mmCIF file of C-alpha atoms in Angstrom:
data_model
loop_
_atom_site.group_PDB
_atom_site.id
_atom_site.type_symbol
_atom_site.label_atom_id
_atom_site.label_comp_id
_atom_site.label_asym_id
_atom_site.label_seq_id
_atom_site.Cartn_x
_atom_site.Cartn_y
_atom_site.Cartn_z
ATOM 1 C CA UNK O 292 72.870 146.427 54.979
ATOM 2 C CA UNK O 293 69.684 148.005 54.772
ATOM 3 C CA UNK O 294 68.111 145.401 56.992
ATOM 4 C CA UNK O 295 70.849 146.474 59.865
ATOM 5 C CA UNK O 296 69.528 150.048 59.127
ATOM 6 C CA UNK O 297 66.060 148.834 59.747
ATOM 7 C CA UNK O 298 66.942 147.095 63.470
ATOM 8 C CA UNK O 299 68.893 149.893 64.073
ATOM 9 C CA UNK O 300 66.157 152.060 63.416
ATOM 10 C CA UNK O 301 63.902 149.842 65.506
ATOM 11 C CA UNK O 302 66.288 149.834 68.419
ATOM 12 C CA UNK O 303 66.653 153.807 68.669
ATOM 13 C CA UNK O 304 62.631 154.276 68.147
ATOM 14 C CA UNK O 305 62.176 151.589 71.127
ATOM 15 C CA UNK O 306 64.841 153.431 73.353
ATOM 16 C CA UNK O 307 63.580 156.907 72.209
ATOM 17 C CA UNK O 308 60.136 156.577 71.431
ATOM 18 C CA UNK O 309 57.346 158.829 71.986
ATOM 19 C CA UNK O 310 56.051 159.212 75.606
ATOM 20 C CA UNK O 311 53.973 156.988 77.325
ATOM 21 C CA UNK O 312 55.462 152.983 77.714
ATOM 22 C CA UNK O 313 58.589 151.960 76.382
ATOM 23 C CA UNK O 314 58.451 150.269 73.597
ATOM 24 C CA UNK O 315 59.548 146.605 72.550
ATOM 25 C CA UNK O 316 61.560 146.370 69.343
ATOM 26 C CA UNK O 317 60.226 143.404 67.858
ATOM 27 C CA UNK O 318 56.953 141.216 69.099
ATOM 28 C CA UNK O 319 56.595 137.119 68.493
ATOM 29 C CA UNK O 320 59.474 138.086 65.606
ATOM 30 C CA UNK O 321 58.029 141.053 64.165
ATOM 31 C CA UNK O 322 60.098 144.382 63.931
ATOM 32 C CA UNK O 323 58.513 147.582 65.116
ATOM 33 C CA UNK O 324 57.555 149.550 62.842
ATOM 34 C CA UNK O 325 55.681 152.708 64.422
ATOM 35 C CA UNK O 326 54.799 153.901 67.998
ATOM 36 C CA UNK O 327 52.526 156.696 69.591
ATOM 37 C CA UNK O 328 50.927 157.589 72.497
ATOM 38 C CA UNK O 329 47.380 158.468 72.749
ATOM 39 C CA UNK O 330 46.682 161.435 75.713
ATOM 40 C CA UNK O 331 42.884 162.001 77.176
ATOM 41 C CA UNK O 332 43.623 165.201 77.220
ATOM 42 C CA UNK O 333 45.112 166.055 73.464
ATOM 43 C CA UNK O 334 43.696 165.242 70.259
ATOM 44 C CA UNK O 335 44.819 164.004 66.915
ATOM 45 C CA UNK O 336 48.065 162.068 67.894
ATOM 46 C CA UNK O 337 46.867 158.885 65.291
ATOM 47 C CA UNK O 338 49.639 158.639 62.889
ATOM 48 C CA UNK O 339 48.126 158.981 59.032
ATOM 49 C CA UNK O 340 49.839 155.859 58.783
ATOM 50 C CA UNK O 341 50.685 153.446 61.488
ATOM 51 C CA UNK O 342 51.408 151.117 59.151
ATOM 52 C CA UNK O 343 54.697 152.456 56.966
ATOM 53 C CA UNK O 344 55.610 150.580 54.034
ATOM 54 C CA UNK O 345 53.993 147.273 55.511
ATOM 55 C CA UNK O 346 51.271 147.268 52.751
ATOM 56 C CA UNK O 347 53.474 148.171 50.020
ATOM 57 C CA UNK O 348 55.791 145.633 50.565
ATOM 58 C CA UNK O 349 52.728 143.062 51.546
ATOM 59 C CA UNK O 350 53.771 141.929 54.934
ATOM 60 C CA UNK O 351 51.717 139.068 55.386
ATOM 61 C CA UNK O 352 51.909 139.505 59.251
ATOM 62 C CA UNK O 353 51.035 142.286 61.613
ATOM 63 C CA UNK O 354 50.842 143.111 65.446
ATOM 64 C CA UNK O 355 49.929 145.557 67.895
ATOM 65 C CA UNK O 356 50.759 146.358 71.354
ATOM 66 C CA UNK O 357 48.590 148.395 73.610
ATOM 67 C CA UNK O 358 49.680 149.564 76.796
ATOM 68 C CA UNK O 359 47.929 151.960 79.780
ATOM 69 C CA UNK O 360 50.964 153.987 81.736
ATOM 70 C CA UNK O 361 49.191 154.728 84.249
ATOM 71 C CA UNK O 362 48.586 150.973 85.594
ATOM 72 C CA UNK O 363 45.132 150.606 84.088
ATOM 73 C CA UNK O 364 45.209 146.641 83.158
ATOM 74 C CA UNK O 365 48.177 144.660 81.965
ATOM 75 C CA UNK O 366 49.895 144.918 78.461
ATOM 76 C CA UNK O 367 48.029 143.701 75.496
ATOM 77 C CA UNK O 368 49.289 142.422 72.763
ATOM 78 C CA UNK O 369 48.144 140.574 69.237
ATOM 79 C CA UNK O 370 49.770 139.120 66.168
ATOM 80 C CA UNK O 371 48.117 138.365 62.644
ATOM 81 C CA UNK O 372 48.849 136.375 59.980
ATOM 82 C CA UNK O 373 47.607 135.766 56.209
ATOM 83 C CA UNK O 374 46.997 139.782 55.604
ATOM 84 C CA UNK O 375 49.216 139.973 52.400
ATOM 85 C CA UNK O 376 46.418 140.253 50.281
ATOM 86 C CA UNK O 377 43.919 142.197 52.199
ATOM 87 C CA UNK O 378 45.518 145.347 52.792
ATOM 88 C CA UNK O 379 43.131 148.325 52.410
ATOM 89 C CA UNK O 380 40.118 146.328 53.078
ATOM 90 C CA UNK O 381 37.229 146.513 55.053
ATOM 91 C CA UNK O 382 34.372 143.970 56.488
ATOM 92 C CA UNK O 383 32.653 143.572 53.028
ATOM 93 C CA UNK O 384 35.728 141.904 51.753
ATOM 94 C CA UNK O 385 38.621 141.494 54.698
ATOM 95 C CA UNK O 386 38.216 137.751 55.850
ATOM 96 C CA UNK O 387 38.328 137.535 59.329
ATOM 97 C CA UNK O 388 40.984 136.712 61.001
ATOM 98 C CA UNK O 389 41.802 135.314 64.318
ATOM 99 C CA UNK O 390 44.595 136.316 66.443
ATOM 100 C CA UNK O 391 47.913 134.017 66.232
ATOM 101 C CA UNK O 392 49.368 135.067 69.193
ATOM 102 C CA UNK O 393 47.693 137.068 72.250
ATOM 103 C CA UNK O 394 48.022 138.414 75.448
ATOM 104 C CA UNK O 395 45.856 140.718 77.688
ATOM 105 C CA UNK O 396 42.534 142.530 76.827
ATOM 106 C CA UNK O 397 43.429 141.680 73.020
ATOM 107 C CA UNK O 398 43.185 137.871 73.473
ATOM 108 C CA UNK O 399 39.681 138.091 74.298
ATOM 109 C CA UNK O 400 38.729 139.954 71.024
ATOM 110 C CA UNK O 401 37.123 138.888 68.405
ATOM 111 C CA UNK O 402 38.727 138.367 64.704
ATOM 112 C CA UNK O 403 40.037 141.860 62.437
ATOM 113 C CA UNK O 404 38.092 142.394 59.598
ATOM 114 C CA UNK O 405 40.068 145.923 59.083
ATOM 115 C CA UNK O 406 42.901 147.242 57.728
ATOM 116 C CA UNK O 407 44.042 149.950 56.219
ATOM 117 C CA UNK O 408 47.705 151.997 55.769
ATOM 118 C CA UNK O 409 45.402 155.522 55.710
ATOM 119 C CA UNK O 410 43.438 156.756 58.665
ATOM 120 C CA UNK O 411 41.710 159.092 56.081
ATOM 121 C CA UNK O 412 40.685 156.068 53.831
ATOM 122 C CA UNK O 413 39.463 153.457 56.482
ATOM 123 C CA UNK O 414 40.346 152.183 59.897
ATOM 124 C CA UNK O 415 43.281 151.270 60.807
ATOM 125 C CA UNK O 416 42.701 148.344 62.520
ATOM 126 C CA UNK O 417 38.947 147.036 63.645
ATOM 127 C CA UNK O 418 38.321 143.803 65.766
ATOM 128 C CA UNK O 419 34.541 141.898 65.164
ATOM 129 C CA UNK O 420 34.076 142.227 68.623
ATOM 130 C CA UNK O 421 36.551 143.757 71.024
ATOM 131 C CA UNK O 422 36.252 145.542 74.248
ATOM 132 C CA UNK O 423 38.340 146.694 77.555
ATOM 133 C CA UNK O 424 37.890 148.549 80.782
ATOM 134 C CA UNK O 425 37.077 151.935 78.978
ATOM 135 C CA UNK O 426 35.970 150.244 75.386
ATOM 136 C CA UNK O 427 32.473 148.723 74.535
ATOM 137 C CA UNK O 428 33.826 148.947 71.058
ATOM 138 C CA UNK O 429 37.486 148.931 70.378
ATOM 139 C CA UNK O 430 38.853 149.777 66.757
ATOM 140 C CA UNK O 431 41.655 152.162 65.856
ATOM 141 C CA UNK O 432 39.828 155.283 64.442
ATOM 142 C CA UNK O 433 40.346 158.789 63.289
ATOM 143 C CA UNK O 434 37.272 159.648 65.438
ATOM 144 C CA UNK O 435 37.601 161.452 68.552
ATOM 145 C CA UNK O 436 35.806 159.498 71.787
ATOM 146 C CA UNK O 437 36.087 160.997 75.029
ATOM 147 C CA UNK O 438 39.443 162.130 74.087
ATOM 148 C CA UNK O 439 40.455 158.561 71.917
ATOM 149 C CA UNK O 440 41.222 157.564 68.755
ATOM 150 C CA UNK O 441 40.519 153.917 70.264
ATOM 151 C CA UNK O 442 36.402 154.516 70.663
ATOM 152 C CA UNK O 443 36.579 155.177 74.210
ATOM 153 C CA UNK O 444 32.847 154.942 76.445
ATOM 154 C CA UNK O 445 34.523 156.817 79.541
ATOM 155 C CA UNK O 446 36.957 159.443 81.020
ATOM 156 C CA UNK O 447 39.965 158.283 83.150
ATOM 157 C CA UNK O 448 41.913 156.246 81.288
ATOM 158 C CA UNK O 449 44.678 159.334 80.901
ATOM 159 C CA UNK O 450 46.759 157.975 78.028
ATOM 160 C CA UNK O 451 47.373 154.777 76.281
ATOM 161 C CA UNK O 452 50.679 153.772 74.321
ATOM 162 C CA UNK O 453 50.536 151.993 71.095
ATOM 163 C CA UNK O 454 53.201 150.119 68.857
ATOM 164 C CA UNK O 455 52.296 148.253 65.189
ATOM 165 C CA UNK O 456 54.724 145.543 63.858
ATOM 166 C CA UNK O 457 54.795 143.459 60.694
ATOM 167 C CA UNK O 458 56.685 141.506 58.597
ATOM 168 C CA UNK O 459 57.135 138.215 56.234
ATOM 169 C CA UNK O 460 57.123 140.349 53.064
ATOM 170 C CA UNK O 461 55.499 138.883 49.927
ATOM 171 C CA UNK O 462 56.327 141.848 47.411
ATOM 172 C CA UNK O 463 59.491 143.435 46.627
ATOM 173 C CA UNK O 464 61.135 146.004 48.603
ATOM 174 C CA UNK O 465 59.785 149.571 47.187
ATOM 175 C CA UNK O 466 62.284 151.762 45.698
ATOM 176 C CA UNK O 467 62.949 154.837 47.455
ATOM 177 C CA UNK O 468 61.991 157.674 45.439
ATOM 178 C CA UNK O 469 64.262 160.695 45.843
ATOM 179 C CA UNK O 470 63.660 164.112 47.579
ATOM 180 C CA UNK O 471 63.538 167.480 46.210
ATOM 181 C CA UNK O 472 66.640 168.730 47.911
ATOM 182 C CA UNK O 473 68.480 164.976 47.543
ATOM 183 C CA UNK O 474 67.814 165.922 43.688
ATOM 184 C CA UNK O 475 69.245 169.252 43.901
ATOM 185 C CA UNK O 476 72.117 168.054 45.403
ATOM 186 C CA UNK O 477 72.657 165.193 42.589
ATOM 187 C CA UNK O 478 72.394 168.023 40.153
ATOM 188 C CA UNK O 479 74.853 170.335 41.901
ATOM 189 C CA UNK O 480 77.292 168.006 42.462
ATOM 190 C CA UNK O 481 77.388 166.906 38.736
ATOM 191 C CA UNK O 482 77.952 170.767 37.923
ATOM 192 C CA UNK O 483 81.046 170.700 40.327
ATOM 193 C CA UNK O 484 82.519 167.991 38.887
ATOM 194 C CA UNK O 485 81.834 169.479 35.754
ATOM 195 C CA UNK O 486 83.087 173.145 36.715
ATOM 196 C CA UNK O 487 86.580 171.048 37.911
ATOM 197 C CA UNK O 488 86.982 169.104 34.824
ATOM 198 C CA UNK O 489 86.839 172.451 32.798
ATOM 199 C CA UNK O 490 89.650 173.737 34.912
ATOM 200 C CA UNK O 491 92.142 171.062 34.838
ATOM 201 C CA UNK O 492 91.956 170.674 30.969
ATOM 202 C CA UNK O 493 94.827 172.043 29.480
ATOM 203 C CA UNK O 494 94.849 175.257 28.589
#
């Protein structure tokens, strides 16, 4: 059941989303799992984590979609496999990895030797190696360039859409831990139930 809620959820985000291109629910097999669209003119739209519960639930693959709106360059897209274990990890110990599947600027980068589920920690995604028509230098970071969070060398480019994707978990599904107010609702009903058992006992 919970993995209907997931496509489901995957489905409305792609029909919904967030400005900017549409997004795909699922790429080479992999279900969506965030979208967001970078503006020239805004700052700060990175998510904190474009990653959701991929690295606690060690999805051993990943991909990303890029996209430019405004007709700057076709759709690029990437795939990854063999990350289970290198979540949170950076070029000193990250092995490099080569793209599975490609498509677009992203098939001419180098391998990732970055990941991380916290923009605030490390980047989110780096490439050895990766450039575009407005990138000497492309890598997901919390850095503002020229209006980016993708490292960007010029003005122009107006806005670029990005999804992430991942799956083929290798640890077990976290446990969703329970909300303030989901608490204070457990609570409350337990007194009601409690407060109508009183009244029906006999008196």
């Amino acid at each position: 059941m919970r993995n209907v809620g997931i496509v489901v959820v995957s489905l409305l985000l792609s029909l919904l989303g967030t400005g900017g291109a549409r997004a795909q629910a699922t790429l080479d097999g992999l279900p969506l799992v965030a979208q967001w669209t970078d503006f020239e003119n805004q700052a700060g739209e990175l998510p904190v984590n474009i990653w959701g519960q991929c690295a606690a639930r060690r999805a051993n693959r990943i991909g990303i979609r890029v996209d430019f709106p405004g007709g700057n360059g076709t759709p690029a897209f990437a795939t990854y496999s063999g990350v289970a274990d290198h979540w949170n990890e950076d070029e000193d110990t990250f092995p490099p990895t080569n793209a599975s599947t490609s498509g677009g600027f992203l098939a001419s980068c180098g391998p990732i030797h970055w990941l991380f589920d916290n923009k605030n920690t490390g980047l989110p995604l780096a490439w050895d190696g990766c450039t575009n028509a407005f990138s000497g230098n492309f890598d997901l970071d919390v850095d503002e360039d020229n209006g980016s969070n993708w490292r960007a060398d010029t003005t122009g480019w107006v806005s670029a859409s990005f999804q992430t994707y991942c799956g083929e978990f290798l640890g077990a599904e976290p446990i969703p831990s329970m909300s303030w107010w989901s608490q204070a609702l457990a609570v409350f009903a337990l007194a009601l139930v409690g407060v109508v058992a009183m009244r029906r006992r006999p008196g």
